[in-house]
GROMACS .gro file of C-alpha atoms in nm:
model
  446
    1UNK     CA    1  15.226   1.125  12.692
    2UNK     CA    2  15.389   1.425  12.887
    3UNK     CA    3  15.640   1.337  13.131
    4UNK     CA    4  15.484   1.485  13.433
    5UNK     CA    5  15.148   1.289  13.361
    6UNK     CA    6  15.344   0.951  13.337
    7UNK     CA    7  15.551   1.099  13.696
    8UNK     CA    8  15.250   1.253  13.913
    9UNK     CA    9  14.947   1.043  14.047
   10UNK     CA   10  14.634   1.123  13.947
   11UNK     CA   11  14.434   1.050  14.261
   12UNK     CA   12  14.272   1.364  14.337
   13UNK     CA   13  13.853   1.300  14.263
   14UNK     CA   14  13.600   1.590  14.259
   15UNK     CA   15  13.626   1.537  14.700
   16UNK     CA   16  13.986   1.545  14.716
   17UNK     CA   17  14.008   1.882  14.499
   18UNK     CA   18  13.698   2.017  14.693
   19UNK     CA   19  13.864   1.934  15.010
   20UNK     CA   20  14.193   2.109  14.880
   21UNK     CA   21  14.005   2.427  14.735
   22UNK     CA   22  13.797   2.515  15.065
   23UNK     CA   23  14.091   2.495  15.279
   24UNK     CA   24  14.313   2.701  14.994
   25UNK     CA   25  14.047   2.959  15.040
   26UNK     CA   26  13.991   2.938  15.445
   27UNK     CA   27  14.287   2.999  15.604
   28UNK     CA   28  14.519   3.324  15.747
   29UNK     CA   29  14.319   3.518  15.542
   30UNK     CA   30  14.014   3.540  15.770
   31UNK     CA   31  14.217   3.453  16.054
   32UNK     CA   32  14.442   3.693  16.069
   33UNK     CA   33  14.333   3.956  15.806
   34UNK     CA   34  13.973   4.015  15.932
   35UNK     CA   35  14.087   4.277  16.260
   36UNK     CA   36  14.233   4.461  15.986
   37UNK     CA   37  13.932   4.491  15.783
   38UNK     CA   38  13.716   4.600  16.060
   39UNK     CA   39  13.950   4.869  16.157
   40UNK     CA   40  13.931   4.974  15.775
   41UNK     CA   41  13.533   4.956  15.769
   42UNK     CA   42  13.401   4.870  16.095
   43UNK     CA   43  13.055   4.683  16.088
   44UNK     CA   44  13.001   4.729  15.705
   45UNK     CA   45  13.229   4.440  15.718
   46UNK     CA   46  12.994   4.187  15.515
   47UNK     CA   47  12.927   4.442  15.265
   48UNK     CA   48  13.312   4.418  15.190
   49UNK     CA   49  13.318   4.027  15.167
   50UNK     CA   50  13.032   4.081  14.928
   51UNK     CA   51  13.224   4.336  14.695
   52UNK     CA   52  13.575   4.056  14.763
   53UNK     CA   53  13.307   3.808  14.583
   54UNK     CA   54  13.241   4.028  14.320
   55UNK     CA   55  13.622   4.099  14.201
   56UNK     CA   56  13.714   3.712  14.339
   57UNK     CA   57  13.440   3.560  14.092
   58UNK     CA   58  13.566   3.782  13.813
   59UNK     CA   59  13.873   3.661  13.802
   60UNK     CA   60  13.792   3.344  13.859
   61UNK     CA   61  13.561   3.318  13.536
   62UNK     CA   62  13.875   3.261  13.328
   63UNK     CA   63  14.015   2.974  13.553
   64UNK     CA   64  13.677   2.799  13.525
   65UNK     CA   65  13.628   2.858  13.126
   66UNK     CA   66  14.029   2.757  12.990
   67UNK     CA   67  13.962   2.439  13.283
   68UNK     CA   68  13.665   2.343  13.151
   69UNK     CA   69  13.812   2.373  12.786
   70UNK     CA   70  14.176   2.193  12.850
   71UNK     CA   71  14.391   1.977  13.102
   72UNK     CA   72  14.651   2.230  13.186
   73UNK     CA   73  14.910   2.027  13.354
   74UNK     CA   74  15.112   2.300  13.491
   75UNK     CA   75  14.830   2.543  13.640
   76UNK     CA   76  14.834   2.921  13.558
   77UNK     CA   77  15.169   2.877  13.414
   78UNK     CA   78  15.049   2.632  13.133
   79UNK     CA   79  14.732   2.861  13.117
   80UNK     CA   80  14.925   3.182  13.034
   81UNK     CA   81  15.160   3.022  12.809
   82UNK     CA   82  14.846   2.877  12.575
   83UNK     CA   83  14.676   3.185  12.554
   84UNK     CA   84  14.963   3.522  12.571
   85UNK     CA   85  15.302   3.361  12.482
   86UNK     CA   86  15.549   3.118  12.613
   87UNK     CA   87  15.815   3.401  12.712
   88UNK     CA   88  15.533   3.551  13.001
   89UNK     CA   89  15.506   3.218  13.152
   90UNK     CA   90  15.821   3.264  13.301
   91UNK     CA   91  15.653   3.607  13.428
   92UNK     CA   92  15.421   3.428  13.584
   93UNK     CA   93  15.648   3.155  13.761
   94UNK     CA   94  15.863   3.439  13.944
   95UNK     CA   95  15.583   3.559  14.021
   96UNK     CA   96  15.430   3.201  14.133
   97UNK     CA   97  15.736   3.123  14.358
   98UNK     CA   98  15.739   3.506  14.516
   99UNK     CA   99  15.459   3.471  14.632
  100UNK     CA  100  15.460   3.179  14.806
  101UNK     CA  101  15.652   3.394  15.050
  102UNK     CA  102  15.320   3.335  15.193
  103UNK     CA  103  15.411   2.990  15.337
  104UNK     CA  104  15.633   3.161  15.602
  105UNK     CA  105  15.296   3.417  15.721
  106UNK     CA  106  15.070   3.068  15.761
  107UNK     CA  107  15.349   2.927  15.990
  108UNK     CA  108  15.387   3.279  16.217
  109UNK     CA  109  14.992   3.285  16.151
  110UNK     CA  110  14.950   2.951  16.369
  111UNK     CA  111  15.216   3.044  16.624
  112UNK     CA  112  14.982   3.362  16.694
  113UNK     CA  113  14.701   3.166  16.773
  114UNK     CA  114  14.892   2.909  16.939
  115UNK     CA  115  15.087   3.143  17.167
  116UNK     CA  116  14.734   3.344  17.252
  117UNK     CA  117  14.547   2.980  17.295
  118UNK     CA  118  14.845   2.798  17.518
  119UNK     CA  119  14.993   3.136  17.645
  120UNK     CA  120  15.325   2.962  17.612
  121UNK     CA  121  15.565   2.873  17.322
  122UNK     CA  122  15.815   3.092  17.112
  123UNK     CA  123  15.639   3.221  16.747
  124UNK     CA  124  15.973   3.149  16.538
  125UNK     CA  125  16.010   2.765  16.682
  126UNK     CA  126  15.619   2.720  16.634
  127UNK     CA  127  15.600   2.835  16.318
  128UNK     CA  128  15.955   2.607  16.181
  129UNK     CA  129  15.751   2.330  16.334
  130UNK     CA  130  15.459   2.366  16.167
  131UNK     CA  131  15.597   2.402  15.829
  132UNK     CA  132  15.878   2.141  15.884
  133UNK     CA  133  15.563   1.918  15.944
  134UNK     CA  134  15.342   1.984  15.659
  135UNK     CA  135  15.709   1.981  15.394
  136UNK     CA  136  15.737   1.651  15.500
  137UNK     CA  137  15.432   1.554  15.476
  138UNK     CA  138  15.367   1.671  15.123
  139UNK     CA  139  15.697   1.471  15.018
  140UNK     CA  140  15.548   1.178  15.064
  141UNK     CA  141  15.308   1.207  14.815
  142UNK     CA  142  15.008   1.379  14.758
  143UNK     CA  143  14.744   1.137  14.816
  144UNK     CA  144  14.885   1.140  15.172
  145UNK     CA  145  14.830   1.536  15.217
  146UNK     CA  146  14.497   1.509  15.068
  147UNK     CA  147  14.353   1.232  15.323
  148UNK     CA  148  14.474   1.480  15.576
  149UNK     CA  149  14.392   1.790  15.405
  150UNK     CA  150  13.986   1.583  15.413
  151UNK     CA  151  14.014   1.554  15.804
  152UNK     CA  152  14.130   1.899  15.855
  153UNK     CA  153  13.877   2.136  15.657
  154UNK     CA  154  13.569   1.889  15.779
  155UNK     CA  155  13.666   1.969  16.129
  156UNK     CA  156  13.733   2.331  15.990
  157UNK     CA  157  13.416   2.407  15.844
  158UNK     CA  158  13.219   2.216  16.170
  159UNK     CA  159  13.450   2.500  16.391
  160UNK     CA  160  13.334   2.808  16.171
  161UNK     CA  161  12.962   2.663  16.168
  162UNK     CA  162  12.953   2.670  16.550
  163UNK     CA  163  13.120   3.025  16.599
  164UNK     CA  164  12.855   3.159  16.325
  165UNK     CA  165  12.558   2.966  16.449
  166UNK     CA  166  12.638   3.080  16.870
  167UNK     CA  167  12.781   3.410  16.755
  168UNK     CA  168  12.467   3.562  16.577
  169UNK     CA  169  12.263   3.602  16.861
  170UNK     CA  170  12.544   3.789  17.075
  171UNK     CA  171  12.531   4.058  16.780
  172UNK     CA  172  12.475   4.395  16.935
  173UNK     CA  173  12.105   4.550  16.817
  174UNK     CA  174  12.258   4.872  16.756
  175UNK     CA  175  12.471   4.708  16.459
  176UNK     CA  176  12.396   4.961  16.214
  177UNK     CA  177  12.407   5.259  16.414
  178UNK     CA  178  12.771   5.227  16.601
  179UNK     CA  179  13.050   5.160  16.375
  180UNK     CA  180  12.944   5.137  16.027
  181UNK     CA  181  13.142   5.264  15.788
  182UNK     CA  182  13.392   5.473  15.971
  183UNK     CA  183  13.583   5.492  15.643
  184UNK     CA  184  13.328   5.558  15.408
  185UNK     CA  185  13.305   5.426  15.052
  186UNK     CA  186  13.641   5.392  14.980
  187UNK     CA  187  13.720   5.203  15.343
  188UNK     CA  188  13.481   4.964  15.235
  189UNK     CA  189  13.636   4.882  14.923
  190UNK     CA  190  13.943   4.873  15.068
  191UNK     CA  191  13.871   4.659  15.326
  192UNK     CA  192  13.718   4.423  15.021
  193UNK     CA  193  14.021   4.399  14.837
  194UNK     CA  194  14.207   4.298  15.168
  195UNK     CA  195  13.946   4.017  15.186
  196UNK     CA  196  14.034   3.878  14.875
  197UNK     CA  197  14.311   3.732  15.014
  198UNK     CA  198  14.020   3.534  15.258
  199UNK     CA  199  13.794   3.467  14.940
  200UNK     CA  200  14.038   3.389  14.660
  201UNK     CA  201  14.197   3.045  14.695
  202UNK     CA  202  14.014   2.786  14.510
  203UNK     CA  203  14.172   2.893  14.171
  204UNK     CA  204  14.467   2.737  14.291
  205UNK     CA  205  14.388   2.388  14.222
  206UNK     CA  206  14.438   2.427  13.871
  207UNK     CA  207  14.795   2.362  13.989
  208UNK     CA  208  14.662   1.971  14.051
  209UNK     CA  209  14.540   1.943  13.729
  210UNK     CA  210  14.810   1.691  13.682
  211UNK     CA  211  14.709   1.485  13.944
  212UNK     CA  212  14.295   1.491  13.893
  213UNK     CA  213  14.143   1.212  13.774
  214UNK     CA  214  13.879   1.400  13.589
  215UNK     CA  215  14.040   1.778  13.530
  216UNK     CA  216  13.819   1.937  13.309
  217UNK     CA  217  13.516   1.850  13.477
  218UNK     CA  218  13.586   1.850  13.822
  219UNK     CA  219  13.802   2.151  13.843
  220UNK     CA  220  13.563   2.412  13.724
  221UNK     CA  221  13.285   2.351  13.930
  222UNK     CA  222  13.472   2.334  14.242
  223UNK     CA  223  13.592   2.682  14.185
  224UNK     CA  224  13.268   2.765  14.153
  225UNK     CA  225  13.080   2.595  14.481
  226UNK     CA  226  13.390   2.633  14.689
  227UNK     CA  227  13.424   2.976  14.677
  228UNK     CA  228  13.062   3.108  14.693
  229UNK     CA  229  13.024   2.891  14.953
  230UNK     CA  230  13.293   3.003  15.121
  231UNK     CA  231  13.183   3.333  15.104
  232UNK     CA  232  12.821   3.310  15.241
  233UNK     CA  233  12.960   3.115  15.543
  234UNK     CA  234  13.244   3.466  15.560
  235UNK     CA  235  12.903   3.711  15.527
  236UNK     CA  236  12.764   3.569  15.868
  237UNK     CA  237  13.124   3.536  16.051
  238UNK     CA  238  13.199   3.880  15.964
  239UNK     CA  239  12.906   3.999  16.121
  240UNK     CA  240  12.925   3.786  16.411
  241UNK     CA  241  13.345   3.918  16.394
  242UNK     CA  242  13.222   4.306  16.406
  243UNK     CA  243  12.882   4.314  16.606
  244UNK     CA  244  12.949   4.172  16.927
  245UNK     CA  245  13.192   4.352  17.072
  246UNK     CA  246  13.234   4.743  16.980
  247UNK     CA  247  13.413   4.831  16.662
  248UNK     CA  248  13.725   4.982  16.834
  249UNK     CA  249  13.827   4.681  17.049
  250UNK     CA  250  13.790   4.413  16.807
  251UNK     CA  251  13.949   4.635  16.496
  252UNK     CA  252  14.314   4.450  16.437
  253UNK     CA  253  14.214   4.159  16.633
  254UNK     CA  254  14.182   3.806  16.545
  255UNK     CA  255  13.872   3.611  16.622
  256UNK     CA  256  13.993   3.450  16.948
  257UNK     CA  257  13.886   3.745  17.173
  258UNK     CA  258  13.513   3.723  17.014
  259UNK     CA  259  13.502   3.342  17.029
  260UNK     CA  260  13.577   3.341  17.377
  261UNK     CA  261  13.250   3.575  17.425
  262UNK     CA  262  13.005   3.339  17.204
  263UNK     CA  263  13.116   3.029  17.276
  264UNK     CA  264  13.130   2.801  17.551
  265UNK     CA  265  13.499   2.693  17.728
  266UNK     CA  266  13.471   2.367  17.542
  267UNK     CA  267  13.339   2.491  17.268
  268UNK     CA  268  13.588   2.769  17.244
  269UNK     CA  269  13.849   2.542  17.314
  270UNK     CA  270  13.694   2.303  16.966
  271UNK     CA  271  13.721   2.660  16.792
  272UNK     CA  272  14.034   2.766  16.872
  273UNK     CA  273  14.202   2.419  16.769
  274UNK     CA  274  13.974   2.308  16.523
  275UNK     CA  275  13.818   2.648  16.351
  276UNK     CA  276  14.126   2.956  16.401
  277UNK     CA  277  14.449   2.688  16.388
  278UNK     CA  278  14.360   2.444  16.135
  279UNK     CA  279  14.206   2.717  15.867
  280UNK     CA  280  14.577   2.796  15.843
  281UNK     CA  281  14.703   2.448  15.887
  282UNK     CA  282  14.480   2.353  15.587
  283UNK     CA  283  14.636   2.676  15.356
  284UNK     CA  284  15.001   2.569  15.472
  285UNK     CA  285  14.890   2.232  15.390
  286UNK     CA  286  14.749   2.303  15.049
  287UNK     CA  287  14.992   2.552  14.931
  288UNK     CA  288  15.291   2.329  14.980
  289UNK     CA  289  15.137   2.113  14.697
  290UNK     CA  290  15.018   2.395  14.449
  291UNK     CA  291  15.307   2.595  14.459
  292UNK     CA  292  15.511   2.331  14.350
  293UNK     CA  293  15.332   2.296  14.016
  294UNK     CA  294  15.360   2.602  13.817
  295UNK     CA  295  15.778   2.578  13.855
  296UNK     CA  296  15.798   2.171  13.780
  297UNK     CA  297  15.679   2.268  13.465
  298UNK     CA  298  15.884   2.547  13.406
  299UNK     CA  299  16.198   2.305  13.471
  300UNK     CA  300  16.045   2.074  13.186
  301UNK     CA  301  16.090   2.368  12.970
  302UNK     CA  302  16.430   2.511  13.037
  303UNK     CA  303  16.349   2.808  13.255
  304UNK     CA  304  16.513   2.614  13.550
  305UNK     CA  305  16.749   2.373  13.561
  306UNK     CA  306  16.625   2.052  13.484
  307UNK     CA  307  16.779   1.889  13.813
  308UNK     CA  308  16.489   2.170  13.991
  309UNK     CA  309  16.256   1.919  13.889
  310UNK     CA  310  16.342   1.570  13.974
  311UNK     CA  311  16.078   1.401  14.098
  312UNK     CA  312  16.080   1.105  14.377
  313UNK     CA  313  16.029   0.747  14.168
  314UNK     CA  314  15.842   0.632  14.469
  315UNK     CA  315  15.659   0.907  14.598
  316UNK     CA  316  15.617   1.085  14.286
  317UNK     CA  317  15.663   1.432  14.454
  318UNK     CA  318  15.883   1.721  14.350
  319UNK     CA  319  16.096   1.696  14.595
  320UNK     CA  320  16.340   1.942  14.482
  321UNK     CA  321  16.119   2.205  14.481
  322UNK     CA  322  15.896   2.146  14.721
  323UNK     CA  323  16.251   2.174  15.002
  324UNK     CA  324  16.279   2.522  14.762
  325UNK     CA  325  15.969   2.624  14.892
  326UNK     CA  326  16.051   2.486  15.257
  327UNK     CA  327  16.386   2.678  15.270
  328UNK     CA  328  16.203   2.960  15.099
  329UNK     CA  329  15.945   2.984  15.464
  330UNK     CA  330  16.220   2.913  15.695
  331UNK     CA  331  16.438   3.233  15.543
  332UNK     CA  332  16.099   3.420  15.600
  333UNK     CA  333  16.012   3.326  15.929
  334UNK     CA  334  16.374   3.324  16.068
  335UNK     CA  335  16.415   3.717  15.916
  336UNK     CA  336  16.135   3.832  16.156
  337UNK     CA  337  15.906   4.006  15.871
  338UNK     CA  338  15.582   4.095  15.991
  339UNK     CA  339  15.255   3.907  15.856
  340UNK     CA  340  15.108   4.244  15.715
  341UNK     CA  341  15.474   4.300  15.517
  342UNK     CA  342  15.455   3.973  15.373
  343UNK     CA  343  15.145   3.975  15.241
  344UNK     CA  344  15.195   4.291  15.110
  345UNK     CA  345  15.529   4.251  14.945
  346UNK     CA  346  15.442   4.087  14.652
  347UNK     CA  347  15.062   4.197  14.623
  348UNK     CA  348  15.078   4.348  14.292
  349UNK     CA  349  15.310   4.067  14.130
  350UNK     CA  350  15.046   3.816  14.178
  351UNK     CA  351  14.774   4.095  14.053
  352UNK     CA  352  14.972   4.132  13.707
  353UNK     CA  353  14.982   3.738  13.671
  354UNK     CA  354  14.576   3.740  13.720
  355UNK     CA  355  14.562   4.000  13.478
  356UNK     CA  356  14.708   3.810  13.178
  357UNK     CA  357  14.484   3.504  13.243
  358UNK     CA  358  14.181   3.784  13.266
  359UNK     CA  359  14.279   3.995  12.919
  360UNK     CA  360  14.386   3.639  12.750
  361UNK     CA  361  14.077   3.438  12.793
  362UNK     CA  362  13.947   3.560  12.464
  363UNK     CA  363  14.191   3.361  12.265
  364UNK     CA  364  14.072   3.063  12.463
  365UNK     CA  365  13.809   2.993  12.141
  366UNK     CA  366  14.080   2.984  11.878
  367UNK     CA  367  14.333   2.814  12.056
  368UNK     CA  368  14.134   2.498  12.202
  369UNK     CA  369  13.890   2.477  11.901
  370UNK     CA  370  13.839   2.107  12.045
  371UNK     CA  371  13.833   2.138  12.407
  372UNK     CA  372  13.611   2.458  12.388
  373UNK     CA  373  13.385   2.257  12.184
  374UNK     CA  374  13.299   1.979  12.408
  375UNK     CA  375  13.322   2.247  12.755
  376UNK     CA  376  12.991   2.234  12.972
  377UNK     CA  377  13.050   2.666  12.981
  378UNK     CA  378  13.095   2.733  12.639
  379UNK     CA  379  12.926   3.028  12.581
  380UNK     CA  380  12.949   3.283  12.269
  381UNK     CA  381  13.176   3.510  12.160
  382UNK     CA  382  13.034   3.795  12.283
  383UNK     CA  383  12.982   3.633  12.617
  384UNK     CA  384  13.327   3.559  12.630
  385UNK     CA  385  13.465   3.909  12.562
  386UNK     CA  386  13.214   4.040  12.792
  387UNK     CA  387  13.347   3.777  13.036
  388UNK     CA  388  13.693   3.918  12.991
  389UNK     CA  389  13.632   4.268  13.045
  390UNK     CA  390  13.429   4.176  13.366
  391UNK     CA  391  13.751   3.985  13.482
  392UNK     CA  392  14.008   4.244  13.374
  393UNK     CA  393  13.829   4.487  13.474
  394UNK     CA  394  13.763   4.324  13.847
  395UNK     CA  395  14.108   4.241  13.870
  396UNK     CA  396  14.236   4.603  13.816
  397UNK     CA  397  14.007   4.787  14.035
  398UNK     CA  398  14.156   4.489  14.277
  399UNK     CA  399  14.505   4.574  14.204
  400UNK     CA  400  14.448   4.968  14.194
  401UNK     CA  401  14.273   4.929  14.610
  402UNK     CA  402  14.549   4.773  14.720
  403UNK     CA  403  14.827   4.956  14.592
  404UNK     CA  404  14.657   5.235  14.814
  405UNK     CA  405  14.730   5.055  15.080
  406UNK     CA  406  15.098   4.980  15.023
  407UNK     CA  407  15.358   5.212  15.153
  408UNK     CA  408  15.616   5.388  14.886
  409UNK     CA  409  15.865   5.107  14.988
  410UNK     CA  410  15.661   4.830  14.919
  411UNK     CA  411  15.500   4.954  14.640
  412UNK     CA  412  15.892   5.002  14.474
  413UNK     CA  413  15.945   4.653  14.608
  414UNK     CA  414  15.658   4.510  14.415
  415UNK     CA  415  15.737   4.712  14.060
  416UNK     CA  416  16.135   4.571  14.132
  417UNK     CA  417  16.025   4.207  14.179
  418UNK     CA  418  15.836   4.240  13.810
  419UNK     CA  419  16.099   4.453  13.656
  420UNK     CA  420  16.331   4.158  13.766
  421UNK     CA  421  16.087   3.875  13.645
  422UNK     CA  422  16.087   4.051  13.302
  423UNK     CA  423  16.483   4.054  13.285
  424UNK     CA  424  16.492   3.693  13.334
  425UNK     CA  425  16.243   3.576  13.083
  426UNK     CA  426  16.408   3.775  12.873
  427UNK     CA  427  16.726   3.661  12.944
  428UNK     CA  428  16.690   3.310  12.965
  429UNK     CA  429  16.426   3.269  12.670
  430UNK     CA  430  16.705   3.140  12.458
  431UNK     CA  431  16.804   2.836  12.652
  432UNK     CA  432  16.377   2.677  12.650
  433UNK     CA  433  16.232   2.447  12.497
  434UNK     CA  434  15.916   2.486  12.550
  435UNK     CA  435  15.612   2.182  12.496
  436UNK     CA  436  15.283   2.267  12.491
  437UNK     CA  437  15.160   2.141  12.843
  438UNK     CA  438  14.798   2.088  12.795
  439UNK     CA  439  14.581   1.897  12.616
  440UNK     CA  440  14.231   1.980  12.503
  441UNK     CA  441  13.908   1.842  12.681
  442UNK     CA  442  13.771   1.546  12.442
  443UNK     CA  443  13.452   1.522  12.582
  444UNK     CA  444  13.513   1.200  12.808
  445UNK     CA  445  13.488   1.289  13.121
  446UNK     CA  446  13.137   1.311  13.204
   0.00000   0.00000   0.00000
């Protein structure tokens, strides 16, 4: 039995990852992003959450096929190594742990809304709180963040329902004619791409493969329902978000100064705490966990030191990593980067890890002959390669919008962080010893 099977509880039901997979996907990304995607496309807002679905749901095909196929204990890392080569997995793992530079943007995310909610408090000390509170709360075990992670996105989801459900009837009749698409085509698609970050999410839980109790049936189908459900309940926020109030005030705002208009004072005050802080309290939740994954594996096979791994004998957490990833947001927050900068420094990094997974799904047949035998969406091989294009081919467009977006310097700093990810597998390839980390899907899980 692998070692991080016997080490990690496997607690999390179909609920649990369901839980963990709507609040991945709700979270700074609609809270923070969606001003910025109105002032891209105005009121043709919904039209770009409906092309973020398209490319979101193409890349998530792959996710959902090698899940339903194999137990992948170590989440896109384990996925990538399986299907394109055990030297890109450490690709991917750079990649993995740059891009959790996103912890640090959730915390400064809440101490927005905070600050604008309570009109007191400093953004640097609310933010080290609220991460200091969710690291600690993930090192004692992950059962523990999941019953909270269940509280939070019920209350979450309750929060969005009322500001979509009061907020449709304040929409302004001249919605079409004032403010649509004030950047044409390509601010539309632009503005999509940007809304991936509010879409995408639920892929993420392959990370806790190692700690479902039913992987390869649970996992792919709550990839699936979370995130088109997510996005129907985005389509009638972002209308409510861009047709209340005219395009120019509310363009780079977050949803505060419209849920003030459509709601109630108790009701906005339910919103506020409830909807806009914990959709980023249940990301910074959530993340802690996932982010962890990919890496613990990569320790089990030499990348990192072994001692990067350790995990607690009673809590059965990577602890180790986990105050990586801790020290990691505190750095980010402390250096006063911008929410915008972060999420735009390593954009393209996590693109190119997407894209492996996308192009490599076609070997998924041949190398889980088993598991791909007994998966409830096995499909042929034509399907599959048709499949694959629709995902690579998704994911690219995805990648190619928003390196419009990105400035020379960040671009540079993106192509540097994967240059350097390269040297290192590269470098340190000699000292692994890689395991496979998966095993196929037997057909007993139901």
């Amino acid at each position: 039995m692998a070692k991080e099977q016997v080490e990690l509880k496997q607690v999390l039901g179909f609920k649990e990852l369901f839980t963990q997979a709507v609040g991945n996907i709700i979270g700074a990304g609609v809270m923070t992003l969606l001003g910025s995607a109105i002032a891209l496309t105005g009121r043709s807002l919904p039209f770009s959450f409906l092309a973020a679905t398209f490319i979101v749901v193409g890349y998530a095909l792959p996710y959902v096929l090698i899940c339903s196929a194999a137990h992948v204990k170590g989440g896109t890392y384990t996925m990538i190594g399986m299907l394109a080569g055990t030297r890109l997995t450490e690709i991917q793992c750079i990649m993995n742990i740059l891009g959790n530079l996103g912890l640090g943007m959730y915390g400064l995310s809440l101490a927005s809304y905070f600050i604008s909610f309570f009109g007191f408090g400093n953004e640097k000390v609310v933010a080290l709180t609220a991460v200091t509170i969710f690291y600690i709360l993930n090192v004692f075990g992950i059962d523990k963040m999941a019953k909270v992670q269940n509280i939070i996105v019920l209350m979450l989801c309750v929060a969005l329902g009322l500001f979509a459900v009061f907020g449709i009837g304040h929409v302004q009749p001249d919605y079409f004619e004032n403010g649509f698409m004030p950047g044409g085509w390509m601010g539309l698609l632009q503005a999509g791409a940007l809304m991936t970050n509010a879409v995408a999410g639920a892929s993420m839980i392959t990370a806790l493969s190692g700690e479902a109790k039913k992987p390869t049936r649970d996992i792919p189908l709550v990839i699936i329902i979370a995130t088109l459900s997510v996005a129907i309940l985005y389509a009638v926020i972002s209308v409510v978000a861009a047709g209340v109030l005219p395009v120019e005030q509310v363009a780079g705002e977050n949803l505060s100064m419209v849920a003030e208009i459509v709601l109630s004072r108790p009701l906005y005050v339910f919103f506020m705490v409830f909807g806009a802080m914990f959709a980023i309290i249940s990301t910074l939740n959530g993340q802690f966990a996932t982010a962890t994954r990919p890496p613990l594996q990569a320790c089990r096979d030499g990348w990192f030191p072994e001692w990067m791994g350790y995990v607690h004998p009673k809590f059965r957490t990577p602890v180790v990593l986990l105050t990586m990833f801790y020290v990691i947001s505190v750095v980010t927050i402390l250096s006063g980067m911008k929410i915008r900068t972060i999420a735009n420094l390593t954009i393209i990094c996590t693109g190119i890890t997407i894209l492996i997974t996308c192009v490599a799904i076609v070997r998924l047949q041949k190398v889980c002959p088993t598991g791909w035998k007994n998966s409830k969406f096995r499909c042929s091989k034509t399907v599959l390669y048709l499949i694959a294009v629709y995902a690579t081919g998704a994911e690219l467009f995805n990648i190619y919008l928003n390196m419009r977006q990105l400035s020379a310097g960040m671009l540079t700093g993106n192509i540097l962080m994967i240059i350097g990810a390269v040297i290192f597998a590269f470098a340190r390839f000699k000292y692994t010893h890689i395991t496979p980390s998966y095993e196929e899907n037997m057909g007993g899980e139901g």
